[in-house]
């Protein structure tokens, strides 16, 4: 396929168009991704997550500059929210990354969530596949601004960085489950603000408790997530952050190959499950339409209490997938 | 739901003026019309704008300019799009333009110029009628 050749060659326009088609779920992209898949597995994926306004884009900009200095090529997937009302989006993460626009070895792609929850987009995994096949050394994923439960990034990135800022709330915020548990590295950005030391302190306490808990249930690895204080816009703390990423990468790839295998397997499982779920759902919708029905009309009947969502789902699966086999 | 083709639009400010209220209002209006808007902030060079348009695979570029430097930056952007085989991207301008410049800008391929007083509804309507999402490649 010509498009496959173009992607492997690093053709910007071809890659840009393919990413669009993937995001729009054009069916033919599946066979292109299939062809690209054997060329993947070389890139290192770094994820940044944290609340809106924490400074994720500015940190991504700084980290990109670091990787470019040491000669690595970079792709950035920057995610912003879609309006639930209009379906439109303003994608503004690039504003902080202007100095990389003319660098041929940095490819920045802004993506909208389009109703997907979890901090990523439906297309993120496949976009990583494209950038990996294209030969990018480092792929940085910046999630949409998240709160507590959006942990999908951890199934996507080799190193997950949770960015926090001082003054977000009381101590109890930090003991809730969710994003506090997925960081391999924690950043307290805007560290010149009042309360920064307290935020670091609280994080430290929570992480120690988490370690003890995981040790008790035998889920312990011996990576201790560092907490790095940064002032991203001034470049303060960036060297320490880069150092922490390199240490985590070395930990995974060199010291703990079995841990690395676990991370890779988890990523693969996530991508596979998502694809399977998606294909099954699409196939079911096709079959429902072939019966002359639609999801909306079934929903209407559920709403009228003629049907209920549980039985109708079971019934459809039975009729379409199971009884055919017998 | 599936195979939904969304219009992607780059709103950019070329050159040295830092007044982006207008660009932000337009970006917001385009968002509310259901489009995906990439906004890159002020002080963009033509090269930066074109590279962004290529990487983001946009269908349209909206250039907001109040500095009067459109006779330099607009032709340069058109030239760069041509060099990159991206003439299919629709380019429009918005801001302050001497009336005698408008035909010249249209002659180099700028599809429309929106001057002060343009209504948001009219701009959205123009976009809907004149810009279609690129067809799937494969």
Coordinates of C-alpha atoms in Angstrom, one line a residue:
Chain A
X1 CA 0.0 0.0 0.0
X2 CA 1.3 3.4 -1.0
X3 CA 0.2 5.0 2.2
X4 CA 2.1 2.5 4.3
X5 CA 5.3 3.4 2.4
X6 CA 4.6 7.1 2.9
X7 CA 4.2 6.7 6.7
X8 CA 7.3 4.6 7.0
X9 CA 9.2 7.3 5.0
X10 CA 7.9 9.9 7.4
X11 CA 5.8 11.8 4.9
X12 CA 4.1 14.6 7.0
X13 CA 1.1 15.1 4.8
X14 CA 0.3 11.4 4.5
X15 CA 0.7 10.8 8.3
X16 CA -1.5 13.9 9.0
X17 CA -4.2 12.6 6.7
X18 CA -4.1 9.1 8.1
X19 CA -4.4 10.4 11.7
X20 CA -7.5 12.3 10.6
X21 CA -9.0 9.2 9.0
X22 CA -8.3 7.2 12.2
X23 CA -9.8 9.9 14.4
X24 CA -12.9 9.9 12.1
X25 CA -13.0 6.1 12.3
X26 CA -12.8 5.5 8.5
X27 CA -13.1 1.7 8.2
X28 CA -10.2 1.4 5.7
X29 CA -7.7 2.6 8.3
X30 CA -7.9 -0.8 10.0
X31 CA -6.1 -2.5 7.1
X32 CA -3.4 0.3 7.0
X33 CA -2.9 0.0 10.8
X34 CA -2.5 -3.8 10.3
X35 CA 0.3 -3.2 7.8
X36 CA 2.0 -0.7 10.1
X37 CA 1.8 -2.8 13.2
X38 CA 4.8 -4.9 12.6
X39 CA 7.0 -1.8 12.5
X40 CA 6.0 -0.7 16.0
X41 CA 7.4 -1.3 19.4
X42 CA 10.5 0.9 19.2
X43 CA 9.1 4.2 20.5
X44 CA 9.0 5.2 24.1
X45 CA 5.7 6.7 25.3
X46 CA 5.6 9.3 28.0
X47 CA 2.2 10.4 29.3
X48 CA 1.4 13.7 31.1
X49 CA -1.9 13.9 33.1
X50 CA -3.3 16.3 35.6
X51 CA -6.0 18.9 36.2
X52 CA -6.7 21.7 33.7
X53 CA -4.3 24.6 34.0
X54 CA -1.7 22.6 35.9
X55 CA 0.9 23.3 33.2
X56 CA 0.9 20.1 31.2
X57 CA 1.4 21.8 27.8
X58 CA 4.3 23.9 29.1
X59 CA 5.9 20.8 30.7
X60 CA 5.5 18.9 27.4
X61 CA 7.1 21.9 25.6
X62 CA 10.1 21.8 28.0
X63 CA 10.5 18.0 27.8
X64 CA 10.3 18.1 24.0
X65 CA 13.2 20.7 24.0
X66 CA 15.2 18.3 26.2
X67 CA 14.7 15.3 23.9
X68 CA 15.6 17.4 20.9
X69 CA 18.8 18.5 22.6
X70 CA 19.8 14.9 22.9
X71 CA 18.9 14.1 19.3
X72 CA 15.6 12.2 19.8
X73 CA 12.7 12.7 17.4
X74 CA 9.4 13.5 19.1
X75 CA 5.7 13.2 18.4
X76 CA 3.1 14.9 20.6
X77 CA -0.5 14.0 20.9
X78 CA -2.2 16.9 22.7
X79 CA -5.8 16.3 23.8
X80 CA -8.4 18.9 24.6
X81 CA -12.2 18.5 25.3
X82 CA -15.0 18.4 22.9
X83 CA -18.1 20.5 23.7
X84 CA -20.9 18.2 24.7
X85 CA -23.4 20.7 23.2
X86 CA -22.0 21.6 19.8
X87 CA -19.6 18.8 19.2
X88 CA -16.9 21.4 18.4
X89 CA -13.6 22.0 20.2
X90 CA -10.9 24.5 20.7
X91 CA -7.6 22.8 20.6
X92 CA -5.1 25.2 22.2
X93 CA -2.2 23.1 23.5
X94 CA 0.0 24.2 20.6
X95 CA 0.1 27.8 22.0
X96 CA 2.8 26.6 24.5
X97 CA 4.8 24.7 21.9
X98 CA 5.4 27.3 19.3
X99 CA 9.2 27.0 19.3
X100 CA 8.9 23.5 17.9
X101 CA 6.6 24.3 15.0
X102 CA 9.5 24.5 12.5
X103 CA 11.4 21.6 13.8
X104 CA 11.0 18.8 11.2
X105 CA 11.6 16.2 13.9
X106 CA 8.7 17.3 16.1
X107 CA 5.2 16.3 14.9
X108 CA 2.4 17.9 17.0
X109 CA -1.1 16.7 16.7
X110 CA -4.1 18.2 18.5
X111 CA -7.0 15.9 19.1
X112 CA -10.5 16.4 20.6
X113 CA -12.0 13.9 23.1
X114 CA -15.3 13.6 21.0
X115 CA -17.2 12.2 24.0
X116 CA -14.6 9.7 25.0
X117 CA -14.0 9.5 28.8
X118 CA -10.8 8.4 30.5
X119 CA -8.6 11.3 29.6
X120 CA -7.6 10.1 26.1
X121 CA -9.5 9.8 22.8
X122 CA -10.7 6.7 21.1
X123 CA -8.0 7.1 18.5
X124 CA -5.0 7.7 20.9
X125 CA -3.7 4.1 20.7
X126 CA -3.8 3.9 17.0
X127 CA -2.2 7.3 16.6
X128 CA 0.7 6.1 18.8
X129 CA 0.9 3.1 16.4
X130 CA 1.3 5.5 13.4
X131 CA 3.9 7.7 15.1
X132 CA 5.8 4.6 16.3
X133 CA 5.9 3.1 12.7
X134 CA 6.9 6.5 11.4
X135 CA 10.0 6.2 13.5
X136 CA 9.5 8.7 16.2
X137 CA 11.8 7.9 19.2
X138 CA 9.6 9.6 21.8
X139 CA 5.8 9.9 21.8
X140 CA 4.4 12.3 24.4
X141 CA 0.7 12.1 25.2
X142 CA -0.9 15.0 27.0
X143 CA -4.3 14.0 28.4
X144 CA -7.3 16.3 28.6
X145 CA -7.4 18.1 31.9
X146 CA -8.4 15.4 34.4
X147 CA -9.8 15.1 37.9
X148 CA -9.8 11.9 39.7
X149 CA -10.8 8.8 37.7
X150 CA -9.3 9.3 34.3
X151 CA -6.5 6.7 34.4
X152 CA -6.4 5.4 30.8
X153 CA -3.1 7.0 30.2
X154 CA -1.4 4.4 32.4
X155 CA -2.5 1.7 29.9
X156 CA -0.9 3.7 27.1
X157 CA 2.3 5.2 28.4
X158 CA 5.5 3.5 29.6
X159 CA 6.1 6.4 32.0
X160 CA 3.1 8.2 33.4
X161 CA 3.7 11.6 34.9
X162 CA 0.9 13.1 37.2
X163 CA 1.1 16.9 37.3
X164 CA -0.3 18.7 40.3
X165 CA -0.3 22.2 41.6
X166 CA -0.5 23.8 45.0
X167 CA -3.8 24.7 46.5
X168 CA -6.2 22.4 44.7
X169 CA -8.0 21.1 47.7
X170 CA -7.7 19.6 51.1
X171 CA -5.7 16.5 52.0
X172 CA -8.6 14.1 51.4
X173 CA -8.4 14.8 47.6
X174 CA -5.1 12.9 47.6
X175 CA -6.4 9.8 49.3
X176 CA -9.1 9.1 46.8
X177 CA -8.4 6.3 44.4
X178 CA -7.7 7.1 40.8
X179 CA -5.0 9.2 39.3
X180 CA -2.9 9.3 42.5
X181 CA -2.3 5.6 41.9
X182 CA -1.0 5.7 38.4
X183 CA 1.9 8.1 38.5
X184 CA 5.5 6.7 38.0
X185 CA 6.6 10.3 38.6
X186 CA 4.8 13.1 40.3
X187 CA 5.3 16.8 39.5
X188 CA 4.3 19.7 41.6
X189 CA 4.3 22.5 39.1
X190 CA 4.0 26.2 39.9
X191 CA 6.2 25.4 42.9
X192 CA 6.9 29.0 43.7
X193 CA 3.3 29.3 44.8
X194 CA 2.1 29.3 48.4
X195 CA 1.5 25.9 49.7
X196 CA 3.9 24.0 47.4
X197 CA 5.8 22.4 50.2
X198 CA 2.6 21.3 51.8
X199 CA 1.4 19.7 48.6
X200 CA 4.7 17.9 48.2
X201 CA 4.5 16.7 51.8
X202 CA 0.9 15.4 51.3
X203 CA 1.9 13.6 48.2
X204 CA 4.8 12.0 49.9
X205 CA 2.6 10.7 52.7
X206 CA 0.0 9.3 50.4
X207 CA 2.6 7.6 48.2
X208 CA 4.2 6.0 51.2
X209 CA 0.9 4.7 52.4
X210 CA 0.2 3.4 48.9
X211 CA 3.5 1.5 48.9
X212 CA 2.8 -0.1 52.1
X213 CA -0.7 -1.2 50.9
X214 CA 0.7 -2.7 47.7
X215 CA 3.4 -4.4 49.6
X216 CA 0.8 -6.1 51.8
X217 CA -1.2 -7.3 48.7
X218 CA 2.0 -8.5 47.0
X219 CA 1.7 -6.0 44.1
X220 CA 4.9 -4.2 44.9
X221 CA 7.5 -3.2 42.5
X222 CA 10.6 -1.4 43.9
X223 CA 10.2 1.8 41.9
X224 CA 9.7 4.7 44.2
X225 CA 7.8 7.4 42.4
X226 CA 9.8 10.6 42.8
X227 CA 8.1 14.0 43.4
X228 CA 9.7 16.7 41.3
X229 CA 9.0 20.4 42.0
X230 CA 9.0 22.5 38.8
X231 CA 8.2 26.0 37.5
X232 CA 7.7 25.0 33.9
X233 CA 7.4 28.4 32.3
X234 CA 10.9 29.4 33.7
X235 CA 12.4 26.0 33.0
X236 CA 13.1 25.4 36.7
X237 CA 13.1 21.7 37.8
X238 CA 13.0 20.5 34.2
X239 CA 16.5 18.9 34.4
X240 CA 15.3 17.0 37.5
X241 CA 12.2 15.9 35.7
X242 CA 14.1 14.7 32.7
X243 CA 16.4 12.8 34.9
X244 CA 13.5 11.1 36.7
X245 CA 12.0 10.1 33.3
X246 CA 15.4 8.6 32.2
X247 CA 15.7 6.8 35.5
X248 CA 12.2 5.3 35.2
X249 CA 13.0 4.3 31.6
X250 CA 16.2 2.7 32.6
X251 CA 14.5 0.9 35.5
X252 CA 11.9 -0.6 33.1
X253 CA 14.1 -1.4 30.2
X254 CA 17.4 -2.3 31.8
X255 CA 17.0 -3.3 35.4
X256 CA 13.6 -4.8 35.3
X257 CA 12.9 -6.4 32.0
X258 CA 10.1 -8.5 33.5
X259 CA 8.4 -5.3 34.7
X260 CA 8.8 -3.8 31.3
X261 CA 7.3 -6.9 29.7
X262 CA 4.3 -6.4 32.1
X263 CA 3.9 -2.8 31.1
X264 CA 4.1 -3.7 27.4
X265 CA 1.6 -6.6 27.8
X266 CA -0.8 -4.3 29.7
X267 CA -0.6 -1.8 26.8
X268 CA -1.2 -4.5 24.3
X269 CA -4.1 -5.9 26.2
X270 CA -5.7 -2.5 26.5
X271 CA -5.4 -1.8 22.8
X272 CA -6.7 -5.3 21.9
X273 CA -9.7 -5.0 24.2
X274 CA -10.6 -1.6 22.9
X275 CA -10.3 -2.7 19.3
X276 CA -12.4 -5.9 20.0
X277 CA -15.0 -3.9 21.9
X278 CA -15.2 -1.4 19.1
X279 CA -15.4 -4.0 16.3
X280 CA -18.1 -6.0 18.2
X281 CA -20.2 -2.9 18.8
X282 CA -20.0 -1.8 15.2
X283 CA -20.8 -5.3 14.0
X284 CA -23.9 -5.3 16.2
X285 CA -25.0 -1.9 15.0
X286 CA -24.7 -3.2 11.4
X287 CA -26.8 -6.2 12.2
X288 CA -29.4 -4.2 14.0
X289 CA -29.7 -2.0 11.0
X290 CA -29.9 -5.0 8.7
X291 CA -33.0 -6.0 10.8
X292 CA -34.4 -2.6 9.8
X293 CA -34.0 -1.2 13.3
X294 CA -31.7 1.4 14.8
X295 CA -30.1 2.0 18.2
X296 CA -32.3 5.1 18.6
X297 CA -35.5 3.3 17.9
X298 CA -34.7 0.6 20.4
X299 CA -33.8 3.3 22.9
X300 CA -37.2 4.9 22.3
X301 CA -38.9 1.6 23.2
X302 CA -36.7 1.2 26.3
X303 CA -37.7 4.7 27.3
X304 CA -41.4 3.8 26.8
X305 CA -40.7 0.8 29.1
X306 CA -41.7 -1.7 26.4
X307 CA -38.2 -3.1 26.7
X308 CA -35.4 -2.9 29.2
X309 CA -31.8 -2.4 28.4
X310 CA -30.6 -5.6 30.0
X311 CA -32.9 -8.1 28.3
X312 CA -32.7 -6.4 24.9
X313 CA -28.9 -6.5 24.9
X314 CA -28.9 -10.2 26.0
X315 CA -31.5 -11.0 23.4
X316 CA -29.7 -9.3 20.6
X317 CA -26.4 -11.1 21.4
X318 CA -28.2 -14.4 21.6
X319 CA -30.0 -13.9 18.3
X320 CA -27.1 -12.4 16.3
X321 CA -24.0 -14.1 17.7
X322 CA -25.0 -17.3 19.5
X323 CA -28.0 -18.9 17.9
X324 CA -26.3 -18.7 14.5
X325 CA -23.5 -20.9 15.6
X326 CA -25.7 -23.7 16.8
Chain B
X1 CA -21.8 8.5 15.2
X2 CA -19.2 6.5 13.4
X3 CA -17.4 7.9 10.3
X4 CA -18.3 11.4 11.3
X5 CA -16.2 13.8 9.3
X6 CA -15.5 16.9 11.3
X7 CA -14.3 20.2 9.8
X8 CA -10.9 21.1 11.2
X9 CA -10.0 24.8 11.1
X10 CA -6.7 26.6 12.0
X11 CA -7.2 30.1 13.4
X12 CA -3.8 31.9 13.3
X13 CA -2.4 35.3 13.8
X14 CA 0.5 36.1 11.5
X15 CA 3.0 38.8 12.3
X16 CA 3.6 41.1 15.1
X17 CA 0.3 42.3 16.4
X18 CA -0.8 40.9 19.7
X19 CA -4.4 41.7 19.6
X20 CA -6.2 38.4 19.5
X21 CA -9.6 39.2 21.0
X22 CA -11.1 38.9 17.5
X23 CA -9.4 35.7 16.7
X24 CA -10.6 34.2 20.0
X25 CA -14.2 35.3 19.4
X26 CA -14.1 33.7 16.0
X27 CA -12.5 30.5 17.4
X28 CA -15.2 30.2 20.0
X29 CA -18.0 30.8 17.4
X30 CA -16.5 28.1 15.1
X31 CA -16.4 25.8 18.1
X32 CA -20.0 26.5 18.8
X33 CA -20.8 25.7 15.2
X34 CA -19.4 22.2 15.8
X35 CA -16.0 22.5 14.2
X36 CA -12.6 21.5 15.6
X37 CA -10.6 24.7 15.9
X38 CA -6.8 24.7 16.4
X39 CA -5.7 27.9 17.9
X40 CA -2.0 28.7 18.0
X41 CA -1.8 32.2 19.6
X42 CA -0.1 35.4 18.4
X43 CA 3.1 36.2 16.5
X44 CA 3.1 33.3 14.0
X45 CA 5.4 33.3 11.0
X46 CA 3.9 32.1 7.7
X47 CA 6.2 29.1 8.0
X48 CA 4.8 28.2 11.4
X49 CA 1.2 28.6 10.2
X50 CA 1.7 26.3 7.2
X51 CA 3.6 23.6 9.1
X52 CA 0.8 23.6 11.7
X53 CA -1.9 23.4 8.9
X54 CA -0.1 20.4 7.4
X55 CA 0.5 18.5 10.7
X56 CA -3.1 19.1 11.8
X57 CA -4.6 18.3 8.4
X58 CA -7.0 21.3 8.5
X59 CA -9.6 22.1 5.8
X60 CA -9.3 25.8 6.3
X61 CA -7.0 28.5 7.7
X62 CA -8.5 31.6 9.1
X63 CA -5.9 34.4 9.3
X64 CA -6.6 37.2 11.7
X65 CA -4.6 40.3 11.2
X66 CA -4.8 43.9 12.4
X67 CA -1.3 45.1 11.7
X68 CA -1.6 46.0 8.1
X69 CA 1.1 43.5 7.1
X70 CA -1.2 41.3 5.1
X71 CA 0.4 42.2 1.8
X72 CA 3.5 40.4 3.0
X73 CA 2.2 37.5 5.1
X74 CA -0.8 36.4 3.1
X75 CA 1.1 35.9 -0.2
X76 CA 3.9 34.1 1.6
X77 CA 1.4 31.7 3.2
X78 CA -0.2 31.0 -0.2
X79 CA 3.3 30.4 -1.7
X80 CA 4.2 28.0 1.1
X81 CA 1.0 26.1 0.8
X82 CA 1.7 25.7 -3.0
X83 CA 5.2 24.5 -2.3
X84 CA 3.7 21.8 0.0
X85 CA 1.0 20.8 -2.5
X86 CA -1.6 22.0 0.0
X87 CA -3.5 24.4 -2.2
X88 CA -6.7 22.5 -1.4
X89 CA -6.7 24.2 2.0
X90 CA -9.2 27.1 2.0
X91 CA -7.6 30.3 3.3
X92 CA -9.6 33.3 4.5
X93 CA -8.7 36.6 6.2
X94 CA -10.3 38.6 8.9
X95 CA -9.4 42.0 10.4
X96 CA -8.6 45.4 9.0
X97 CA -7.9 45.7 5.3
X98 CA -7.8 48.8 3.0
X99 CA -10.6 48.2 0.5
X100 CA -8.2 48.4 -2.5
X101 CA -6.2 45.5 -1.1
X102 CA -9.1 43.0 -1.0
X103 CA -9.2 42.3 -4.8
X104 CA -5.4 41.8 -4.8
X105 CA -5.7 39.3 -1.9
X106 CA -8.5 37.4 -3.7
X107 CA -6.4 37.3 -6.8
X108 CA -3.6 35.3 -5.0
X109 CA -6.2 32.8 -3.8
X110 CA -7.5 34.1 -0.5
X111 CA -11.1 33.0 -0.8
X112 CA -12.8 35.5 1.4
X113 CA -12.0 38.6 3.5
X114 CA -14.1 39.4 6.6
X115 CA -13.8 43.0 7.7
X116 CA -15.0 44.7 10.9
X117 CA -18.7 44.4 11.3
X118 CA -18.9 41.0 9.8
X119 CA -21.6 39.0 11.6
X120 CA -20.5 35.7 13.3
X121 CA -23.6 34.0 11.8
X122 CA -22.6 35.1 8.3
X123 CA -19.1 33.8 8.8
X124 CA -20.3 30.4 10.0
X125 CA -22.7 30.3 7.1
X126 CA -20.0 31.1 4.6
X127 CA -17.8 28.3 6.1
X128 CA -20.6 25.8 5.9
X129 CA -21.2 26.6 2.3
X130 CA -17.7 26.9 1.1
X131 CA -15.6 24.5 3.1
X132 CA -16.1 20.8 3.0
X133 CA -14.2 18.2 5.0
X134 CA -11.5 16.5 3.0
X135 CA -12.6 13.1 1.7
X136 CA -11.1 10.0 3.4
X137 CA -7.7 9.2 1.8
X138 CA -8.2 5.5 1.4

